PDB file of C-alpha atoms in Angstrom:
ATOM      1  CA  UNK A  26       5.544 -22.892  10.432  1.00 65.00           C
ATOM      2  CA  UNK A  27       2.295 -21.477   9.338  1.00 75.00           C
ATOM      3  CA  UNK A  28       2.912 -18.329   7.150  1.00 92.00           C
ATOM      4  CA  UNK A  29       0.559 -15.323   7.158  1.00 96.00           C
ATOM      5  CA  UNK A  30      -2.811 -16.396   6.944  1.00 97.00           C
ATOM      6  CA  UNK A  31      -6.050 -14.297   6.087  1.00 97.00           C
ATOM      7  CA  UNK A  32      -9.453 -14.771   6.451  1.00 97.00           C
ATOM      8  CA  UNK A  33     -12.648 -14.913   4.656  1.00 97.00           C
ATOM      9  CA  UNK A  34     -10.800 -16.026   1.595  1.00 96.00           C
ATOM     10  CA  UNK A  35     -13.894 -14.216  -0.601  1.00 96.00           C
ATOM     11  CA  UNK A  36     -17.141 -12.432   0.100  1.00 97.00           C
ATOM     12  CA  UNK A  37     -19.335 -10.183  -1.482  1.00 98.00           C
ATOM     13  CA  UNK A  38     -20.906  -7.217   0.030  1.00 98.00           C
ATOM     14  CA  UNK A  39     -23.399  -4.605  -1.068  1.00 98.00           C
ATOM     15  CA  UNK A  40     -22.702  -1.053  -1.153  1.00 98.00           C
ATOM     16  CA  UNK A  41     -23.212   1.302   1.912  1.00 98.00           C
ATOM     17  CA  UNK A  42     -22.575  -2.418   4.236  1.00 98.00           C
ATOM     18  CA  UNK A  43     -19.549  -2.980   6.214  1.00 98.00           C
ATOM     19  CA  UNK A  44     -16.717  -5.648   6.440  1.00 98.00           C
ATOM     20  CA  UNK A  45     -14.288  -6.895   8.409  1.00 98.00           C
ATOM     21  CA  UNK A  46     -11.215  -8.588   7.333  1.00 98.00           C
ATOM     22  CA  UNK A  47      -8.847 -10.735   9.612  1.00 98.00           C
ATOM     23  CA  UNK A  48      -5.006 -11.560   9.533  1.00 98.00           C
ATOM     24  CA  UNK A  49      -2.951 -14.105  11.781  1.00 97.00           C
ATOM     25  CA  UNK A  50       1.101 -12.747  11.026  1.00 96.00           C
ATOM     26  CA  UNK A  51       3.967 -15.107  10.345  1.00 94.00           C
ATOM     27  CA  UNK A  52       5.026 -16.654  13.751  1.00 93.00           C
ATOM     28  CA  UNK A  53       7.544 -14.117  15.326  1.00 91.00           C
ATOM     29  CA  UNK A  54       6.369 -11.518  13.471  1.00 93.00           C
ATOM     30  CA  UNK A  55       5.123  -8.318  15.910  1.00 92.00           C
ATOM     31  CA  UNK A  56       3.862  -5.493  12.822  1.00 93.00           C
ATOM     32  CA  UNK A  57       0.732  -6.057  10.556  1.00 95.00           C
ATOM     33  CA  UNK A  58       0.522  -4.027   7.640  1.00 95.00           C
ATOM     34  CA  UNK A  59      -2.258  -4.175   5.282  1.00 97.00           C
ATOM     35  CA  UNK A  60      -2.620  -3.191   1.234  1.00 96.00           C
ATOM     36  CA  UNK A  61      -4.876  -2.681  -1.227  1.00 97.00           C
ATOM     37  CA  UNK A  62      -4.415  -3.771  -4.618  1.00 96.00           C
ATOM     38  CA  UNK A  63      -7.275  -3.221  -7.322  1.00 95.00           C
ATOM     39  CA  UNK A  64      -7.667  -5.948 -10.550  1.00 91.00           C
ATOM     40  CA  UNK A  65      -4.431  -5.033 -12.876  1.00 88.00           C
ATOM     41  CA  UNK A  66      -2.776  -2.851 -10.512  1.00 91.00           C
ATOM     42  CA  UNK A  67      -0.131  -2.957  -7.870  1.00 92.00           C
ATOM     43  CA  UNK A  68      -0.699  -3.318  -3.663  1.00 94.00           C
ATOM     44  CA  UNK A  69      -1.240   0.141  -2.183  1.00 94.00           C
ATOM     45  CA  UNK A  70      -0.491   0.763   1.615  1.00 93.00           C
ATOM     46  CA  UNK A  71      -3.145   1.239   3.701  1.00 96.00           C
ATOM     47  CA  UNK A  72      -1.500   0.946   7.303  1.00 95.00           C
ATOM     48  CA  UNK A  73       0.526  -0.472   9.407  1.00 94.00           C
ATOM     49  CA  UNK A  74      -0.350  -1.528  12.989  1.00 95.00           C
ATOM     50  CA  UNK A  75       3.265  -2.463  15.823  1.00 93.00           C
ATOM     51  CA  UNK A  76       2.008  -2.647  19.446  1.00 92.00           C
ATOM     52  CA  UNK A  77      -1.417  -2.412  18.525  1.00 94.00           C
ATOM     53  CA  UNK A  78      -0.843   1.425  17.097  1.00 95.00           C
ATOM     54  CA  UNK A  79      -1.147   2.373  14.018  1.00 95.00           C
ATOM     55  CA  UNK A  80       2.117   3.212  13.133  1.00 92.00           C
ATOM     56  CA  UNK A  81       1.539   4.700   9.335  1.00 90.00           C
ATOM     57  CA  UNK A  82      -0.939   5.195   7.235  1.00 93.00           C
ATOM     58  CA  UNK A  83      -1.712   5.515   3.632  1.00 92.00           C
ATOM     59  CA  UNK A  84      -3.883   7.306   1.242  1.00 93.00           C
ATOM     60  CA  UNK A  85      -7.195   6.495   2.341  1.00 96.00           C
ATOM     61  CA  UNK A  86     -10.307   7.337   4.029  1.00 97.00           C
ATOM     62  CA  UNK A  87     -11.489   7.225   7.559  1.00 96.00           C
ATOM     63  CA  UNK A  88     -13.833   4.662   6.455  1.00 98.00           C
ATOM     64  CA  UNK A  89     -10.649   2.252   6.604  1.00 98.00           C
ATOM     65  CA  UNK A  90      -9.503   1.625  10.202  1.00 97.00           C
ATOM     66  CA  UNK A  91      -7.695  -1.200  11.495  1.00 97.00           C
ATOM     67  CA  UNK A  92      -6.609  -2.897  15.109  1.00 97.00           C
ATOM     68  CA  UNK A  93      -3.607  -5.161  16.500  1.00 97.00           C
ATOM     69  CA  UNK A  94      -4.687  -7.240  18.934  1.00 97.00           C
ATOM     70  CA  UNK A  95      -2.566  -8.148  21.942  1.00 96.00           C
ATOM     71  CA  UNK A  96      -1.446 -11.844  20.016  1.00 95.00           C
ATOM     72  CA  UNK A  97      -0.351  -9.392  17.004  1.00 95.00           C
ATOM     73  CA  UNK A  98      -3.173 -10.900  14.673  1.00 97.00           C
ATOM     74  CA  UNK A  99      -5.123  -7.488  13.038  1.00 98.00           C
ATOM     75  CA  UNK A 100      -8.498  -6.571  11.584  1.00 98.00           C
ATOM     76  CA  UNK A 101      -8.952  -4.592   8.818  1.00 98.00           C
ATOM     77  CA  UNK A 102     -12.247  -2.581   8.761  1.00 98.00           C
ATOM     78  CA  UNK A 103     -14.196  -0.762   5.868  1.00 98.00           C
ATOM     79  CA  UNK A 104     -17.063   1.014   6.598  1.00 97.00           C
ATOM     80  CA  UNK A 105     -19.733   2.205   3.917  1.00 98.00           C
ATOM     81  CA  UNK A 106     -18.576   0.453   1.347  1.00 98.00           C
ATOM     82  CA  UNK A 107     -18.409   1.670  -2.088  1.00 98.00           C
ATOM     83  CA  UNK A 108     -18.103  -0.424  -5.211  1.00 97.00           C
ATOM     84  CA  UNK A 109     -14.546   1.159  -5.681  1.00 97.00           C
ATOM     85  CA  UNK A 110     -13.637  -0.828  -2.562  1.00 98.00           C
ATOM     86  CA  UNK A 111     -13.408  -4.234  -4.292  1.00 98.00           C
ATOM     87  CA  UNK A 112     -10.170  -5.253  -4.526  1.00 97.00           C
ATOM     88  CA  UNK A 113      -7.784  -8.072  -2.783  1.00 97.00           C
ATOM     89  CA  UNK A 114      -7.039  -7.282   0.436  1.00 98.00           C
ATOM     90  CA  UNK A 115      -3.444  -8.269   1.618  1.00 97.00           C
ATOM     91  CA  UNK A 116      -2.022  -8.094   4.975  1.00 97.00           C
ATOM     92  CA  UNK A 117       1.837  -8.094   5.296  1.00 95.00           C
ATOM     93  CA  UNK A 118       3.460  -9.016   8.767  1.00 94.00           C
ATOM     94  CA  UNK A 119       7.266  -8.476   9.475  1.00 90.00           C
ATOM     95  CA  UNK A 120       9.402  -8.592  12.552  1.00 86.00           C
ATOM     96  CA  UNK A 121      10.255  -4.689  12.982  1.00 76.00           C
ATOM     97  CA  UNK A 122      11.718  -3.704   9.323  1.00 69.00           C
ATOM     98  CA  UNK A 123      12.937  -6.914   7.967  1.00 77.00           C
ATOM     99  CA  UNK A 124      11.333  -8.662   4.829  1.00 82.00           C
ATOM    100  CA  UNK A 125       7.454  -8.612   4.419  1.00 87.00           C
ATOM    101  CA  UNK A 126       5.703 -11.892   3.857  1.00 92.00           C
ATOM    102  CA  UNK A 127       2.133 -11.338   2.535  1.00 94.00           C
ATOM    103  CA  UNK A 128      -0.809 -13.458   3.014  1.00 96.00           C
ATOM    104  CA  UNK A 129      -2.427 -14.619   0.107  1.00 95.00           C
ATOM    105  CA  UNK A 130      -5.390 -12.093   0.460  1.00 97.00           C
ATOM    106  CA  UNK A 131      -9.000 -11.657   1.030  1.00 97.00           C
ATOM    107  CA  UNK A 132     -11.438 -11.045  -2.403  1.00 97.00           C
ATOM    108  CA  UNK A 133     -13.741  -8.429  -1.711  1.00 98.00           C
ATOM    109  CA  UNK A 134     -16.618  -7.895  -4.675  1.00 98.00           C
ATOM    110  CA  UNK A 135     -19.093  -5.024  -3.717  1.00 98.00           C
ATOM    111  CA  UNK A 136     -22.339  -5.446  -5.371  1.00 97.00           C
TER     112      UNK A 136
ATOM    113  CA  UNK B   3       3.700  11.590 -10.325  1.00 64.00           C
ATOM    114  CA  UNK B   4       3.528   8.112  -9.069  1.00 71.00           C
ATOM    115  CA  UNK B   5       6.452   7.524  -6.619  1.00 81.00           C
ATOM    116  CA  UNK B   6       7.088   3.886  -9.023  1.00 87.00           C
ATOM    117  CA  UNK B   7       6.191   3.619 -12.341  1.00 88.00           C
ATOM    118  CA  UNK B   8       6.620   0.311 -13.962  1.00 91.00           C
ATOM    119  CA  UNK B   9       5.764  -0.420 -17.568  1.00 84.00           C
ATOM    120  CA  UNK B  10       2.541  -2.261 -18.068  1.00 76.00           C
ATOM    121  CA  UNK B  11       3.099  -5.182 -20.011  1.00 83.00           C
ATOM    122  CA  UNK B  12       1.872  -8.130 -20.628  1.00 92.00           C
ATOM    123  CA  UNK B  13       4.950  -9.620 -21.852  1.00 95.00           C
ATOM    124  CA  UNK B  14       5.294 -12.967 -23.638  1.00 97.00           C
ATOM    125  CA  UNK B  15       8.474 -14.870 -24.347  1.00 97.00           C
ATOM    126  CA  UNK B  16       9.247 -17.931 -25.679  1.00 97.00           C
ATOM    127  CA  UNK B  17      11.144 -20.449 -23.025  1.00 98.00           C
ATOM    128  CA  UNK B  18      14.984 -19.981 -22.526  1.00 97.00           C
ATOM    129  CA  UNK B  19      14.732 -16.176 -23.488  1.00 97.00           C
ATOM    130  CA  UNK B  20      16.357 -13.132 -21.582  1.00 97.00           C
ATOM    131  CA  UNK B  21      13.354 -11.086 -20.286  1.00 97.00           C
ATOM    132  CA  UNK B  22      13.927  -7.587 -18.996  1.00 95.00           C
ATOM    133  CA  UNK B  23      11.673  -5.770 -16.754  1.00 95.00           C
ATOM    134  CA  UNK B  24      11.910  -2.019 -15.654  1.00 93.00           C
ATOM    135  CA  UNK B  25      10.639   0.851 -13.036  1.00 92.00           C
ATOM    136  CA  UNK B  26      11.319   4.055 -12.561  1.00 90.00           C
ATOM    137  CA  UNK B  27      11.299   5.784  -9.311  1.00 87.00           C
ATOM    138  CA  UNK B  28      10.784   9.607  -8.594  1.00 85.00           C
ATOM    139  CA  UNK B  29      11.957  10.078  -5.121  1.00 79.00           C
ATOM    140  CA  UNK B  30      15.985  10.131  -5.325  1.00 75.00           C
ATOM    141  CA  UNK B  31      16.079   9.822  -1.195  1.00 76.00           C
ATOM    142  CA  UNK B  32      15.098   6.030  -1.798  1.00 72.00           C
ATOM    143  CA  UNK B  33      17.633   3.277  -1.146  1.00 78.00           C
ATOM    144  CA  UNK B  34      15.803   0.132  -0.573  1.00 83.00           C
ATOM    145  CA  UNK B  35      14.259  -1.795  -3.970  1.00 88.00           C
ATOM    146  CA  UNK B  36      12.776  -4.540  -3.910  1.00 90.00           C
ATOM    147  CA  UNK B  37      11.033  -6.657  -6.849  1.00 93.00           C
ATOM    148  CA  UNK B  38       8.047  -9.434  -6.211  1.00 94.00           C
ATOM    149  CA  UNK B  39       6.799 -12.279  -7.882  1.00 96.00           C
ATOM    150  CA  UNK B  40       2.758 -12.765  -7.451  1.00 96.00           C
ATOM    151  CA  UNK B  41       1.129 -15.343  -9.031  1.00 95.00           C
ATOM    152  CA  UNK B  42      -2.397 -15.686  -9.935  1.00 90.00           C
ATOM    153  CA  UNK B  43      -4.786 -15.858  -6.967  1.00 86.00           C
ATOM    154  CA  UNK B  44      -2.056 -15.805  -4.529  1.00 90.00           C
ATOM    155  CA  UNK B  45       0.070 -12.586  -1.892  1.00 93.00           C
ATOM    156  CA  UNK B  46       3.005 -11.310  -3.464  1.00 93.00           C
ATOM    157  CA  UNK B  47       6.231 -12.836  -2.699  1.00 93.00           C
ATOM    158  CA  UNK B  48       9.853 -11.051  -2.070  1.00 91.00           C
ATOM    159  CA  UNK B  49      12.211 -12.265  -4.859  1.00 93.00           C
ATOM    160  CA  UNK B  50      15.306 -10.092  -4.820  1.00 90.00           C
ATOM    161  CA  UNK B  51      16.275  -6.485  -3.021  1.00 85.00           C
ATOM    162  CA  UNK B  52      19.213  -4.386  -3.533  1.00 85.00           C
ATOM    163  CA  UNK B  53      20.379  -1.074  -1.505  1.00 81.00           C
ATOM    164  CA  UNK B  54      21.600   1.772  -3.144  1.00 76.00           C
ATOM    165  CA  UNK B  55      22.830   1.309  -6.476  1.00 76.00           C
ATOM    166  CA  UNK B  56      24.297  -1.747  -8.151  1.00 82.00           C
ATOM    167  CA  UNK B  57      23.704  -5.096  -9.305  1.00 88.00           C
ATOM    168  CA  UNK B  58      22.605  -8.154  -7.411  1.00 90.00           C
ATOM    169  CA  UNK B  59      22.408 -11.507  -8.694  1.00 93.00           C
ATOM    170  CA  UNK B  60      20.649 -14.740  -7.541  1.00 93.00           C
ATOM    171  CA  UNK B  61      20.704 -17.584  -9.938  1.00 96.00           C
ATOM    172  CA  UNK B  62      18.923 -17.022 -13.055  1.00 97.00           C
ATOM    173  CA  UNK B  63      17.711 -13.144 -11.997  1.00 97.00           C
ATOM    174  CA  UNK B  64      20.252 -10.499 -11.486  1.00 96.00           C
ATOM    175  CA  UNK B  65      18.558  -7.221 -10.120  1.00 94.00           C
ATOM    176  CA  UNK B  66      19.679  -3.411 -10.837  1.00 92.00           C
ATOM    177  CA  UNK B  67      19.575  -0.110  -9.701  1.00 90.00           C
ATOM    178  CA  UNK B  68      20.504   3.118 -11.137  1.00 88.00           C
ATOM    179  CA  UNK B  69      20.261   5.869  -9.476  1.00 85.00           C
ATOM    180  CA  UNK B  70      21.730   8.379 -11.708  1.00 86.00           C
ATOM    181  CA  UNK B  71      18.783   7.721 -13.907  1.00 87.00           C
ATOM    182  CA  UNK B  72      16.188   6.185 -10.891  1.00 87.00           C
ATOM    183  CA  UNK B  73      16.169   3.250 -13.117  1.00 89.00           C
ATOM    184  CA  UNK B  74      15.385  -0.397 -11.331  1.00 90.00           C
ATOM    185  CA  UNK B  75      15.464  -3.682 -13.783  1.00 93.00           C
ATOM    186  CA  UNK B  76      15.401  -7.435 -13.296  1.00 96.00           C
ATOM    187  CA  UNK B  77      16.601  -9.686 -15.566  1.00 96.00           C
ATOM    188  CA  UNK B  78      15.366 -13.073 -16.066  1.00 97.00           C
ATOM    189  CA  UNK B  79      17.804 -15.561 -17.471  1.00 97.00           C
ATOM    190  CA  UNK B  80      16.621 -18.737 -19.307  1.00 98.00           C
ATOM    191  CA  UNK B  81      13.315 -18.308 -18.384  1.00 98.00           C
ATOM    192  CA  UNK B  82      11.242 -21.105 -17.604  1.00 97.00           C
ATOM    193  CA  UNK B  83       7.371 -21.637 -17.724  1.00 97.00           C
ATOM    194  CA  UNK B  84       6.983 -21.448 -14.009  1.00 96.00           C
ATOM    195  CA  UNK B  85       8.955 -17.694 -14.296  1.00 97.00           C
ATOM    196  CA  UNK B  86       5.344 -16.576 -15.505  1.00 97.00           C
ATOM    197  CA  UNK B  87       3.915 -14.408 -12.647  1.00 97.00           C
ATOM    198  CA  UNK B  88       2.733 -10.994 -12.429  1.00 96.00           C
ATOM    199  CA  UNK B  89       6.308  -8.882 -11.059  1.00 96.00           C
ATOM    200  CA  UNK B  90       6.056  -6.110  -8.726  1.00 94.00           C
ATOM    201  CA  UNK B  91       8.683  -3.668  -8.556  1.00 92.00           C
ATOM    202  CA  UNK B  92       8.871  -1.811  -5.178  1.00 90.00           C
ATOM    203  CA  UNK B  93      10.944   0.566  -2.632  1.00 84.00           C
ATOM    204  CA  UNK B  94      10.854   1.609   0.889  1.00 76.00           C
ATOM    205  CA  UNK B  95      11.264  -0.256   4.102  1.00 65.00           C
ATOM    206  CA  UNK B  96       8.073  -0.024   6.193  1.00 64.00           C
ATOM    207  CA  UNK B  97       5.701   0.728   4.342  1.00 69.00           C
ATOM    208  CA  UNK B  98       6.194  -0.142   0.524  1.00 81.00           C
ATOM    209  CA  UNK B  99       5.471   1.543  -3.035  1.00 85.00           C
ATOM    210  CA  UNK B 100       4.480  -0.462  -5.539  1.00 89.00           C
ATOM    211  CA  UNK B 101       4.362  -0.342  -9.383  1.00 89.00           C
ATOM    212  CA  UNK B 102       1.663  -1.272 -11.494  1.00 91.00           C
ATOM    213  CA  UNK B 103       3.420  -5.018 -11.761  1.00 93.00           C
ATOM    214  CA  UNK B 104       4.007  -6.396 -15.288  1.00 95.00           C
ATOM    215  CA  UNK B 105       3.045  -9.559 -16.365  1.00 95.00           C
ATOM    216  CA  UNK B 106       4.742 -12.280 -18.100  1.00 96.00           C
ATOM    217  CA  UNK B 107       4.120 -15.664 -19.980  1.00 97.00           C
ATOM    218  CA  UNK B 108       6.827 -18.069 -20.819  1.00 97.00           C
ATOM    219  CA  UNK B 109       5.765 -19.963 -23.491  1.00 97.00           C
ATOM    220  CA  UNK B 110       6.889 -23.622 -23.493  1.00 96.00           C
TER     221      UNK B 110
END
């Protein structure tokens, strides 16, 4: 049983350019959430996406969207990125509000 | 004020030793804890929650809560060199709050 996997593993973007980050849930799992978590620091929340809605949302800019496809996989989206944005990315996926199993992330360096 | 705040670290022990980690929390409404283990270059992983206050205890790692003083610890017993991992302590149910994580080495 494949876990939650993520994809690019890395890249590396230039400021102002915009990426797009992809997560396949845990089989059985119907809600994608995705974090944030900068070198040193814990994940932060971004959003979560259950029947392709966002369902919460975090502490960050419009610049951040996301969508849940039909298949429950997700996309993360950052527009006009800043070097600030380089972080791990980490997508979560859970079965309504049972225990979150994370991907292991997507390593985004803006140049 | 950070809704978890989790002391910084790093922490090195030597193999076999009692290692105690600790948060604090600000909001007292919270019920669900959770702590997670994250090693290097890889997602963070659930290791123990507890609900409401208490002690829970799975093998070697007993977690706590204390709400009286919005205190969460973990305690590590006989720690081993594949304990060492960045920690995460967290609470909520849908969408989580996480500390800063603390690190640990078990030195062989």
């Amino acid at each position: 049983d494949a876990g939650v996997t993520q994809s690019p593993t890395h890249l590396i973007k230039t400021r102002g350019q915009q990426v797009t980050l992809r997560c396949s849930p845990k089989s059985g799992h119907d809600t994608v959430s995705w974090y944030q978590q900068a070198l040193g620091q814990g994940p932060q929340f971004i959003f979560q996406y259950y029947e392709e809605e966002e369902r919460q949302r975090g502490n960050f800019p419009d610049r951040f969207s996301g969508h849940q496809f039909p298949n429950y996989s997700s996309e993360l989206n950052v527009n006009a990125l800043l070097l600030g944005d380089s972080a791990l990315y980490l997508c979560a996926s859970t079965f309504r509000a049972g225990e979150l199993f994370f991907g292991e992330g997507s390593r985004l360096t803006v140049l | 004020q950070k809704e978890v705040e989790q002391d910084p670290g790093p922490l090195s022990v030597p193999e076999g030793a009692i290692v105690s980690l600790n948060c604090t929390y600000s909001n007292s409404a919270f019920q669900y804890f959770m702590w997670y283990r994250q090693y290097s270059r890889k997602g963070p992983e659930l290791l123990m929650y507890t609900y409401s206050s208490g002690n829970k205890e799975d093998g070697r790692f007993t977690a706590q809560v204390d709400k009286s003083s919005k205190y969460i610890s973990l305690f590590i017993r006989d720690s081993q060199p594949s304990d060492s991992a960045t920690y995460l302590c967290s609470r909520g149910a849908n969408n989580l709050f996480f500390g800063t994580g603390t690190r640990l080495t078990v030195i062989p």
